[in-house]
């Protein structure tokens, strides 16, 4: 993978991480369309550049994240992230196995799109307009909803936003809490992928993520630039998404998922398999 292709993948990550359309699916599709070999470094890179996207939320909502007087905010995120940490660790190998199955991911993209078409009708009477009104119990329930995104193609954003709406949050409040929850969730995933997980266990040369990054100057440059690009594009996407969500709801994203999912099913079934 050269730097240009890494930048393209980082742009895709940044634009889709906080949208309900699955960043994992889009990065996988982008890599496939560019003809990239599914190496261990590529898989690690797709996870690790989420760190840049995480920082965009912290910057966009810096007053919230650095308000040390609002300890409830930190408690809510701390408890809400536990389900994803536990289940993600348990099912890590199974999740990685599905990442290469583009037919399955495309199918989930379509099914998720159908759900989004009806999401606005299902939750018409929200009662919680701000994160401060959210209890820790409800935050944990949203954390369990987030775990649905362990199936690649589901979208962590979509799962946690819909989870928030089941708990009475408005679309805007649910979307923002989804952004907040992404920070500890994806930070943990990034740290695990770079410093803890051993990639390529069944290959002659298994390595930690940081070892792959430090393996060459090219890998270091790709990692740094990828995170910077993901940060910038995610910052733009966050602002745009809230505006579109408030005005049009989930339907545009639902139709997008269905159209793209069907197109990719056709592509991978007839041209790539």
XYZ file of C-alpha atoms in Angstrom:
273
model
C 0.000 0.000 0.000
C 1.471 3.320 -1.063
C 0.850 6.704 0.582
C -1.795 7.860 -1.932
C -3.927 4.754 -1.406
C -3.479 5.079 2.362
C -4.747 8.672 2.174
C -7.806 7.546 0.211
C -8.606 4.921 2.845
C -8.096 7.527 5.599
C -10.493 9.919 3.851
C -13.071 7.141 3.646
C -12.567 6.376 7.362
C -12.892 9.995 8.416
C -15.999 10.648 6.338
C -17.809 7.468 7.394
C -16.738 6.782 11.014
C -19.529 8.859 12.544
C -22.129 8.341 9.812
C -24.597 5.419 10.090
C -23.162 3.722 7.003
C -20.288 1.578 8.401
C -16.734 2.859 8.082
C -15.344 -0.684 8.229
C -17.413 -1.715 5.217
C -16.442 1.357 3.217
C -12.726 0.988 3.963
C -12.875 -2.661 2.962
C -14.676 -1.825 -0.261
C -12.249 1.022 -1.050
C -9.250 -1.262 -0.511
C -10.787 -3.923 -2.736
C -11.650 -1.461 -5.514
C -8.046 -0.190 -5.460
C -6.803 -3.764 -5.736
C -4.973 -3.766 -2.404
C -3.834 -7.092 -1.019
C -5.453 -7.892 2.341
C -2.232 -7.876 4.380
C -1.967 -7.803 8.156
C -0.607 -4.257 7.953
C -3.607 -3.104 5.916
C -6.045 -4.595 8.439
C -4.165 -3.011 11.331
C -3.987 0.333 9.511
C -7.763 0.386 8.962
C -8.249 0.024 12.708
C -5.446 2.281 13.915
C -6.447 5.359 11.873
C -9.622 5.479 13.923
C -7.400 7.253 16.466
C -7.402 10.323 14.220
C -11.177 10.206 13.920
C -11.434 9.937 17.724
C -9.460 13.153 18.191
C -11.886 15.010 15.921
C -14.711 14.431 18.421
C -12.569 15.581 21.331
C -11.713 18.777 19.429
C -15.289 19.387 18.204
C -16.707 18.922 21.736
C -13.683 19.965 23.780
C -15.776 21.815 26.367
C -17.663 18.602 27.127
C -14.566 16.399 27.346
C -12.567 18.787 29.517
C -15.337 19.791 31.919
C -13.924 18.138 35.037
C -16.882 19.370 37.065
C -19.223 17.083 35.108
C -18.010 13.761 36.551
C -21.296 12.081 35.584
C -20.281 12.458 31.936
C -17.121 10.408 32.482
C -18.970 7.799 34.538
C -21.576 7.372 31.810
C -18.948 6.804 29.134
C -16.924 4.546 31.418
C -19.836 2.214 32.161
C -21.274 2.396 28.627
C -18.037 1.233 27.014
C -17.699 -1.919 29.157
C -19.973 -4.164 27.010
C -17.969 -3.398 23.863
C -14.643 -3.967 25.623
C -15.666 -7.352 27.015
C -17.511 -8.712 23.974
C -14.991 -7.230 21.546
C -12.149 -9.066 23.287
C -14.083 -12.343 23.367
C -15.126 -12.255 19.708
C -12.039 -10.555 18.230
C -10.970 -13.527 16.084
C -14.488 -14.109 14.757
C -14.866 -10.422 13.881
C -11.564 -10.438 12.002
C -12.648 -13.546 10.069
C -15.759 -11.765 8.766
C -13.778 -8.696 7.631
C -12.741 -10.482 4.439
C -16.274 -11.601 3.534
C -17.452 -8.717 1.368
C -20.696 -10.479 0.380
C -21.744 -10.776 4.034
C -20.766 -7.178 4.769
C -22.660 -5.891 1.718
C -25.746 -7.830 2.803
C -25.597 -6.322 6.288
C -25.236 -2.885 4.687
C -28.530 -3.415 2.837
C -30.383 -4.805 5.864
C -29.189 -1.927 8.020
C -30.425 0.491 5.378
C -33.913 -0.994 5.553
C -33.904 -0.497 9.328
C -32.896 3.157 8.948
C -35.825 3.792 6.568
C -38.231 3.114 9.448
C -36.176 4.406 12.398
C -37.777 7.869 12.382
C -41.289 6.357 12.539
C -40.425 4.059 15.423
C -39.166 6.792 17.759
C -41.516 9.769 17.494
C -41.714 10.946 21.106
C -38.218 11.615 22.515
C -38.031 12.923 26.073
C -34.258 13.385 26.534
C -32.772 16.390 24.753
C -29.324 16.500 26.340
C -26.693 14.058 27.572
C -27.025 15.511 31.106
C -30.548 14.066 31.336
C -29.280 10.557 30.500
C -28.932 8.099 33.388
C -25.991 5.709 33.746
C -28.383 2.763 33.299
C -29.598 4.104 29.963
C -26.007 4.827 28.936
C -25.071 1.178 29.579
C -28.055 -0.009 27.518
C -26.814 2.155 24.641
C -23.416 0.534 25.162
C -24.978 -2.888 24.579
C -26.671 -1.609 21.430
C -23.272 -0.453 20.205
C -22.100 -4.075 20.361
C -24.335 -4.911 17.393
C -21.705 -3.155 15.266
C -19.275 -5.996 15.949
C -20.763 -7.463 12.803
C -18.884 -5.556 10.085
C -21.272 -3.558 7.928
C -23.675 -2.764 10.762
C -22.143 0.625 11.681
C -21.196 1.480 15.254
C -22.737 4.908 14.771
C -26.075 3.549 13.539
C -26.297 0.942 16.315
C -25.521 3.388 19.124
C -27.735 6.172 17.728
C -30.719 3.851 17.393
C -29.874 2.496 20.843
C -30.014 6.051 22.171
C -33.368 6.664 20.530
C -34.776 3.517 22.170
C -33.894 5.179 25.477
C -35.845 8.330 24.647
C -33.088 10.542 23.235
C -33.753 12.951 20.379
C -31.937 12.266 17.116
C -29.420 15.030 17.849
C -28.802 13.935 21.453
C -28.481 10.278 20.391
C -26.020 11.197 17.626
C -23.895 13.303 19.960
C -23.804 10.623 22.664
C -22.797 8.162 19.943
C -19.887 10.487 19.127
C -18.909 10.696 22.807
C -19.123 6.938 23.269
C -16.915 6.401 20.224
C -13.961 8.035 21.995
C -13.322 5.443 24.763
C -14.547 2.619 22.519
C -12.294 3.327 19.549
C -9.394 4.420 21.754
C -9.488 0.997 23.418
C -9.734 -0.726 20.027
C -6.787 1.281 18.681
C -4.570 0.628 21.720
C -5.435 -3.074 21.602
C -4.737 -3.308 17.865
C -1.438 -1.431 17.990
C 0.093 -2.553 21.302
C -1.618 -5.762 22.454
C -2.918 -7.820 19.543
C -0.564 -10.115 17.652
C -1.359 -9.944 13.927
C -0.774 -12.868 11.587
C -0.684 -15.558 14.257
C -0.881 -18.246 11.582
C 1.909 -16.760 9.466
C 5.662 -17.371 9.785
C 6.169 -13.814 11.060
C 3.484 -12.725 13.582
C 3.889 -9.152 14.811
C 2.371 -6.550 17.093
C 0.800 -3.536 15.438
C 3.523 -1.122 16.539
C 6.173 -3.511 15.201
C 4.551 -3.395 11.769
C 4.386 0.402 11.937
C 8.065 0.704 12.901
C 9.101 -1.899 10.338
C 9.868 0.765 7.718
C 9.894 4.521 7.116
C 7.030 4.054 4.643
C 4.849 2.389 7.279
C 5.592 5.165 9.798
C 4.678 7.826 7.239
C 1.498 5.991 6.220
C 0.416 5.646 9.860
C 1.038 9.320 10.716
C -0.474 10.789 7.537
C -3.424 8.392 7.719
C -4.362 9.569 11.197
C -3.999 13.242 10.269
C -6.226 12.841 7.213
C -8.802 10.828 9.179
C -8.871 13.583 11.819
C -9.516 16.386 9.326
C -12.185 14.562 7.323
C -13.976 13.288 10.452
C -14.132 16.821 11.833
C -15.923 17.933 8.657
C -18.243 14.906 8.636
C -19.385 15.385 12.243
C -20.683 18.902 11.615
C -22.339 17.957 8.333
C -24.004 14.842 9.743
C -25.755 16.632 12.601
C -27.227 19.169 10.177
C -28.473 16.529 7.724
C -29.827 14.327 10.520
C -31.817 17.187 12.045
C -33.292 18.204 8.707
C -33.910 14.898 6.940
C -33.677 12.152 9.565
C -32.328 8.699 8.759
C -33.980 8.073 5.386
C -31.171 9.490 3.198
C -28.679 7.240 4.955
C -31.033 4.262 4.682
C -31.431 4.664 0.915
C -27.700 5.241 0.556
C -26.909 1.980 2.347
C -29.419 0.024 0.270
C -28.229 1.396 -3.075
C -24.528 1.048 -2.299
C -25.021 -2.357 -0.671
C -26.865 -3.770 -3.692
C -24.293 -2.310 -6.093
C -21.472 -3.883 -4.095
C -23.262 -7.235 -3.881
C -23.458 -7.263 -7.667
C -19.828 -6.198 -7.968
C -18.380 -8.736 -5.548
C -20.635 -11.596 -6.673
C -20.176 -11.249 -10.423
C -16.761 -9.612 -10.770
C -14.675 -10.491 -7.730
C -15.692 -14.067 -6.891
